[in-house]
Short mmCIF file of C-alpha atoms in Angstrom, two decimals:
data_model
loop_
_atom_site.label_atom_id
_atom_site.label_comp_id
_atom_site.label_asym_id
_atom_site.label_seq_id
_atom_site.Cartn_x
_atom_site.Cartn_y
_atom_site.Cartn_z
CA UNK A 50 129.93 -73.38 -29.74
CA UNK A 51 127.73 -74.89 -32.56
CA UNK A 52 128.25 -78.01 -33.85
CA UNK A 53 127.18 -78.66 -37.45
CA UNK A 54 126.39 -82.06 -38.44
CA UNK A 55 125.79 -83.92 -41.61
CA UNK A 56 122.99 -86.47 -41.52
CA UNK A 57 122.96 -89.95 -42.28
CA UNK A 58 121.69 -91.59 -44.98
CA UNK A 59 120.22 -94.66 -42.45
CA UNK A 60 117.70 -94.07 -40.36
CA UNK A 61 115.65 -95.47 -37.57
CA UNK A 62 112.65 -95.99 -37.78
CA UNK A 63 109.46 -93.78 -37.15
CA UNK A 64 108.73 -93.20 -33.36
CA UNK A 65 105.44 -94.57 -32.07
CA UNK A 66 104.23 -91.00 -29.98
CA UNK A 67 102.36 -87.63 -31.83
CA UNK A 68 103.02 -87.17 -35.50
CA UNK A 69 105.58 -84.34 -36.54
CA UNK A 70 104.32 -80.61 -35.57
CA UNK A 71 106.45 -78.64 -37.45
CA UNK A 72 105.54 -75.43 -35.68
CA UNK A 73 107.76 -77.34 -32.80
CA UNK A 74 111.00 -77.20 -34.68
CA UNK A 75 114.07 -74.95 -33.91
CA UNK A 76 115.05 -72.25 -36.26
CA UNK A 77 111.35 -70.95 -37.06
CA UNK A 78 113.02 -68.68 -40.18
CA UNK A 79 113.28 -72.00 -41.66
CA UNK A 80 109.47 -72.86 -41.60
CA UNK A 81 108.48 -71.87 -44.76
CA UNK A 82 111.28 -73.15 -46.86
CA UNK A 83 110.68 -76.22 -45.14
CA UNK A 84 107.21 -76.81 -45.89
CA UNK A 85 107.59 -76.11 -49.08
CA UNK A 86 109.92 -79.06 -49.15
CA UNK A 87 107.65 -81.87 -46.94
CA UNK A 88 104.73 -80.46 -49.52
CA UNK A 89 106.42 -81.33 -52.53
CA UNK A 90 108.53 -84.67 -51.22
CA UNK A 91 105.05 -85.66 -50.46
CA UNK A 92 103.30 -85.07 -53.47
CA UNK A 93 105.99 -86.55 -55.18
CA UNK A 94 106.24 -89.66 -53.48
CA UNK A 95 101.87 -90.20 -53.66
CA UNK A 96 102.28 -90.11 -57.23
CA UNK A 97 104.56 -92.28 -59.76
CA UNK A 98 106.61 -94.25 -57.84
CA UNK A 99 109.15 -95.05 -60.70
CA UNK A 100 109.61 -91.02 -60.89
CA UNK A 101 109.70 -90.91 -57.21
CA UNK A 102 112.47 -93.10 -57.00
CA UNK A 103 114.42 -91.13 -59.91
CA UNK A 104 114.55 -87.88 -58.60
CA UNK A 105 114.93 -89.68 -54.77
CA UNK A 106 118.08 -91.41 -56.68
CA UNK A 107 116.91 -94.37 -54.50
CA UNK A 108 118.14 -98.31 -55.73
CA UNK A 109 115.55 -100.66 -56.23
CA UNK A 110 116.58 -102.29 -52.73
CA UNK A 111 114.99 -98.52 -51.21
CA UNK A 112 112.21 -98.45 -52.93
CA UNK A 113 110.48 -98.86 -50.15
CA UNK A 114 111.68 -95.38 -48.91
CA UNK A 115 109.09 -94.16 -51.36
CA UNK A 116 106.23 -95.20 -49.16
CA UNK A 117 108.12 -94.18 -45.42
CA UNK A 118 108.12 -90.30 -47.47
CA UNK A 119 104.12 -90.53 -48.23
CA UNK A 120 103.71 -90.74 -44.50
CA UNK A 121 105.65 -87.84 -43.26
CA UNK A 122 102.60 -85.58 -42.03
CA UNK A 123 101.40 -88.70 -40.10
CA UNK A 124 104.03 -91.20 -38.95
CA UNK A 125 104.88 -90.89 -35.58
CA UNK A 126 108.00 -88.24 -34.27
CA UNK A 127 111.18 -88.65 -32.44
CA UNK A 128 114.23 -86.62 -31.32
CA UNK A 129 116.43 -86.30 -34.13
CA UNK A 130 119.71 -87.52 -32.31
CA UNK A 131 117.61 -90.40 -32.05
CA UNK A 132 116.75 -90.67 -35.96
CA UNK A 133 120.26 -90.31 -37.67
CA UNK A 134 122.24 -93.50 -37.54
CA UNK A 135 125.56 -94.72 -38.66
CA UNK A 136 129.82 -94.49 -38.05
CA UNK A 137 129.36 -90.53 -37.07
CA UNK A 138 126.32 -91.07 -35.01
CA UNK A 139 127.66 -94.41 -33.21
CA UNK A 140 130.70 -92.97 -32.69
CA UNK A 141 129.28 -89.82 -30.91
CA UNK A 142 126.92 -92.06 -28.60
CA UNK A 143 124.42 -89.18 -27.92
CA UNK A 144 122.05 -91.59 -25.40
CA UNK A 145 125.28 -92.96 -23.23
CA UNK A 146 126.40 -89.37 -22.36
CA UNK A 147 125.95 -88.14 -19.10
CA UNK A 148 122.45 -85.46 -18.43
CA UNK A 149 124.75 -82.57 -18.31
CA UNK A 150 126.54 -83.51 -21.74
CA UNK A 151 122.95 -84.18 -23.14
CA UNK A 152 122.06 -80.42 -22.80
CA UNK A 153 125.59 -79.47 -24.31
CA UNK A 154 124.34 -81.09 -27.21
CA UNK A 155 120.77 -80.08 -27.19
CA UNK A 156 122.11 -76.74 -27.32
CA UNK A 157 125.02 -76.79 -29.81
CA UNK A 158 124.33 -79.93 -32.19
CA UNK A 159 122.88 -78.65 -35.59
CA UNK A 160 122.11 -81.50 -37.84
CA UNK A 161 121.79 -80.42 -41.60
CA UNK A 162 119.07 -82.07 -43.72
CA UNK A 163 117.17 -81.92 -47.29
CA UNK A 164 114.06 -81.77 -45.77
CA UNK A 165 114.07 -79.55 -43.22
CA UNK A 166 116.86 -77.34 -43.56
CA UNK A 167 118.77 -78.00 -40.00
CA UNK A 168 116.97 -79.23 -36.63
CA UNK A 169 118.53 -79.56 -33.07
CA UNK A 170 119.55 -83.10 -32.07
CA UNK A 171 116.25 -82.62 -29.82
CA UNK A 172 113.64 -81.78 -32.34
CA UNK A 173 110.67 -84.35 -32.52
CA UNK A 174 111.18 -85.56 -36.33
CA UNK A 175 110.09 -88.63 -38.35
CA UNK A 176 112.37 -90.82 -40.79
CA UNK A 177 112.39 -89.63 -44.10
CA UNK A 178 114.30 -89.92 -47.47
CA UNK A 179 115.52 -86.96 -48.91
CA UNK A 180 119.29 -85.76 -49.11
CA UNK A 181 120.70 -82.80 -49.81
CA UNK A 182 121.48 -83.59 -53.14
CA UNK A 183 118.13 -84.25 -54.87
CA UNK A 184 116.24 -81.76 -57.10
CA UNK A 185 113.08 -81.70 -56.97
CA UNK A 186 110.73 -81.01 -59.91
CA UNK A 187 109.15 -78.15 -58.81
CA UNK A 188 111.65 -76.46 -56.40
CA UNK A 189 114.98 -77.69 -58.12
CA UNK A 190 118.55 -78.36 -56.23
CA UNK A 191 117.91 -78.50 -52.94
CA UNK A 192 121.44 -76.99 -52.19
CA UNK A 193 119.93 -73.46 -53.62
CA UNK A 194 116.33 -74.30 -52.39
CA UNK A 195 118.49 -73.62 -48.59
CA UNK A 196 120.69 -70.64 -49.21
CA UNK A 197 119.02 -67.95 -48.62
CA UNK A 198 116.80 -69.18 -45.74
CA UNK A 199 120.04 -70.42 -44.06
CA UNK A 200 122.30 -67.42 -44.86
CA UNK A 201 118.90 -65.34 -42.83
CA UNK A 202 118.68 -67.37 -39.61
CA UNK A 203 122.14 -69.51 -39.40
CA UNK A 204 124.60 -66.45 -38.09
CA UNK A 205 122.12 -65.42 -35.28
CA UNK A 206 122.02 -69.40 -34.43
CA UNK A 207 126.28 -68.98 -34.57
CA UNK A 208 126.01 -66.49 -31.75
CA UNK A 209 129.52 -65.32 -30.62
CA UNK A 210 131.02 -68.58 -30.36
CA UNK A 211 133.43 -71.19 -32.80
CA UNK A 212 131.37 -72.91 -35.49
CA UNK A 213 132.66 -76.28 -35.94
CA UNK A 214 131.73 -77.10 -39.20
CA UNK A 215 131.46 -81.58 -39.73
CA UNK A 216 129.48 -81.24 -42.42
CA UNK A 217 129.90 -83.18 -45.96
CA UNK A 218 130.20 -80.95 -49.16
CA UNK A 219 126.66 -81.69 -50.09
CA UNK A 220 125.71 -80.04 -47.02
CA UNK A 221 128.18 -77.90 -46.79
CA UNK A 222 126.57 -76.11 -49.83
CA UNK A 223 123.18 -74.97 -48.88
CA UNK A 224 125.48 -72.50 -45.77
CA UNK A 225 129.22 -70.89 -46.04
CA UNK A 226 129.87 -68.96 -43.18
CA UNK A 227 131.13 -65.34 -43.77
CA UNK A 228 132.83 -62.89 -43.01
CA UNK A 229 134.08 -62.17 -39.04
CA UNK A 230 131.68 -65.56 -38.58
CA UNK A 231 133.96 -67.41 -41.35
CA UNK A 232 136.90 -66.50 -39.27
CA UNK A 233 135.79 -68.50 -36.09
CA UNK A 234 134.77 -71.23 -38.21
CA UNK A 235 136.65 -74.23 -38.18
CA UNK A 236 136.56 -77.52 -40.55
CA UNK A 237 138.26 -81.09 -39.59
CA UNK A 238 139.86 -83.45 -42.20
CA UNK A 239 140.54 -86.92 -40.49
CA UNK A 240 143.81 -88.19 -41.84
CA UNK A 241 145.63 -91.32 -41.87
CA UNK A 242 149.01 -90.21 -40.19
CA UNK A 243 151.97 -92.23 -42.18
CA UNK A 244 150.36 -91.36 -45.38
CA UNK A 245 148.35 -88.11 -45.35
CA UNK A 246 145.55 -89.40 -47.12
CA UNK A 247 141.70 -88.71 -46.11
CA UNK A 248 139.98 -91.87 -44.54
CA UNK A 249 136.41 -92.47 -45.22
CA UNK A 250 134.94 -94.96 -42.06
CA UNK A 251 137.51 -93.73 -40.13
CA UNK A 252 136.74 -90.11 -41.01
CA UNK A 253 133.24 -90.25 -39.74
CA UNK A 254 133.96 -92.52 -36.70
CA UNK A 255 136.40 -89.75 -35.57
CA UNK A 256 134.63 -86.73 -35.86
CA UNK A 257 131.65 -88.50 -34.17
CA UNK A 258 134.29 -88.78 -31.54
CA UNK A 259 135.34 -85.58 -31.49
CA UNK A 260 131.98 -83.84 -30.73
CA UNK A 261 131.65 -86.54 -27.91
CA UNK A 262 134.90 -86.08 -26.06
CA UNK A 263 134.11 -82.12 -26.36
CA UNK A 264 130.68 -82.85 -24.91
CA UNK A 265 131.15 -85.00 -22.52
CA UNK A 266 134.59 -82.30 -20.99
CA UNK A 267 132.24 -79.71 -21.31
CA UNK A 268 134.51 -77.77 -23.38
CA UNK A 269 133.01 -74.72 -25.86
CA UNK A 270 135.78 -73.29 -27.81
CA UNK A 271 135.80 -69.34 -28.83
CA UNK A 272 137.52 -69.60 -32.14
CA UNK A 273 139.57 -72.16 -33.65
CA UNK A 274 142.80 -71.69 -31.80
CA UNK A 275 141.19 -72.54 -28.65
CA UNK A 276 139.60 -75.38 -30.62
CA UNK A 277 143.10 -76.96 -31.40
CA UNK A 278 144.21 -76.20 -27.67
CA UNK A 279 141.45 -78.34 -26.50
CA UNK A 280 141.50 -80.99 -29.09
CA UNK A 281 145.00 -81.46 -28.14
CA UNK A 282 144.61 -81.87 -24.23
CA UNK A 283 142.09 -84.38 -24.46
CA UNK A 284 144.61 -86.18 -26.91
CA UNK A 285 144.05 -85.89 -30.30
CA UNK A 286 146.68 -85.32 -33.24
CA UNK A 287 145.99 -81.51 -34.59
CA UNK A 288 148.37 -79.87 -37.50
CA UNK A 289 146.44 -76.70 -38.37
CA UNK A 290 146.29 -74.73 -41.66
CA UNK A 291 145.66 -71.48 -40.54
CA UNK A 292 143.88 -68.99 -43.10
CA UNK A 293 146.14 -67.05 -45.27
CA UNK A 294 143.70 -64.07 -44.62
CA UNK A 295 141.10 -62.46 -42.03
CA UNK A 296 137.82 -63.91 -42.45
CA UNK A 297 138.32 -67.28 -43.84
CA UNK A 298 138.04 -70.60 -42.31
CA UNK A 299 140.31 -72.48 -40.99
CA UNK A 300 141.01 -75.99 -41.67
CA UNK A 301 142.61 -78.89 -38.94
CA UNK A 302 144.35 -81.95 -39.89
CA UNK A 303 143.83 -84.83 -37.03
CA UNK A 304 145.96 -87.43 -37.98
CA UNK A 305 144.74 -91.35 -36.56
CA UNK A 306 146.80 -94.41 -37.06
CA UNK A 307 143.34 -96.75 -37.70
CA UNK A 308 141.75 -96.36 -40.90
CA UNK A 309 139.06 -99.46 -40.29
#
């Protein structure tokens, strides 16, 4: 099973051991398209600030972010699942799970980012600023900057297994699945149950959830179908949409009753 994650835009903060070594990073078909990205966030950040924070599409509360993103060669590294913060990343609790859950998800957590593409929840990383979203001046969308490094090195990563695809549209963009992999790929929609509609806290917290309760059962789904079986012993609400053809994704509905 691989998990795929969607950052989040907080951060903690820099790690006080050895400075990124991006050599050290999973998925070494993305090394080059990364650098190319840490050399130009850099260079953009060491020069005009006000343009820095344009393209960065950074409030003038986050300015500061500006400086964190001049630092990235030298500011000191931690595990990623230790970097990302917020509702998804709470809600999956990565440091209470047990040591055999912690490999689970050293092996199938994939956490996409601007930056560097996707790194393991295990890769030594420092905080940055730099979503999927921004174009840079010299390398453009990074959306496009990802596809074809991703489409090289993401289905060999997918091994055999389901691909549980958490990610946000932004992210979602620079990877589509295809083909025989498309058709054990599986999305999740959190709804609210009496009226259907997507929740946005909730959404997150759930999904975070999710990846947990399937960590910490030790569960790896083949495909999708086994995915709903699963989901549905360990409690959750699942109404599926199954593809109307071969080779396309499917999509589950898990309906919660809390939308705070």
């Amino acid at each position: 099973m691989l998990v795929l994650l969607p950052p989040s835009e907080g951060k903690a903060g820099s790690g006080r051991g050895a400075p990124l070594k991006p050599e050290s990073l999973s998925l070494p078909g993305l090394a080059a398209a990364r650098e190319a990205v840490l050399n130009e966030l850099v260079e953009l950040c060491l020069g005009d600030e006000g343009k820095a924070q344009e393209v960065l599409g950074l409030s003038e509360g986050l300015r500061g972010e500006i400086a964190k993103n001049t630092g990235l060669r030298t500011a000191g590294a931690r595990p990623a699942g230790e970097v990302y913060t917020g509702v998804l990343y709470d809600a999956l609790g990565l440091a209470s799970l047990d040591a055999a859950a912690k490999r689970r998800a050293a092996r199938s957590l994939l956490v996409f980012s601007g930056l560097w593409g996707a790194v393991r929840v295990t890769d030594r990383i420092p905080s940055y600023r730099c979503s999927m979203g921004v174009k840079l001046p010299g390398l453009g969308a990074l959306g496009g900057h990802w596809r074809a490094p991703m489409a090289a090195v993401l289905p060999e990563a997918a091994g055999d297994g389901l691909v549980l695809d958490l990610r946000s549209s932004a992210y979602a963009a620079a990877w589509k699945p295809k083909g025989e992999l498309a058709g054990r790929t599986a999305t999740v929609r959190v709804l609210h149950a009496p009226t259907r509609k997507v929740v946005s806290h909730f959404n997150k917290a759930t999904k975070g959830r999710i990846v947990r309760s399937l960590l910490a059962a030790g569960i790896a789904p083949k495909g999708p179908a086994e995915l709903v079986t699963a989901l549905r012993e360990l409690g959750y609400v699942v109404e599926v949409r199954e593809p109307a053809r071969a080779g396309a994704v499917w999509t589950l509905d898990v309906l919660v009753d809390e939308v705070t």
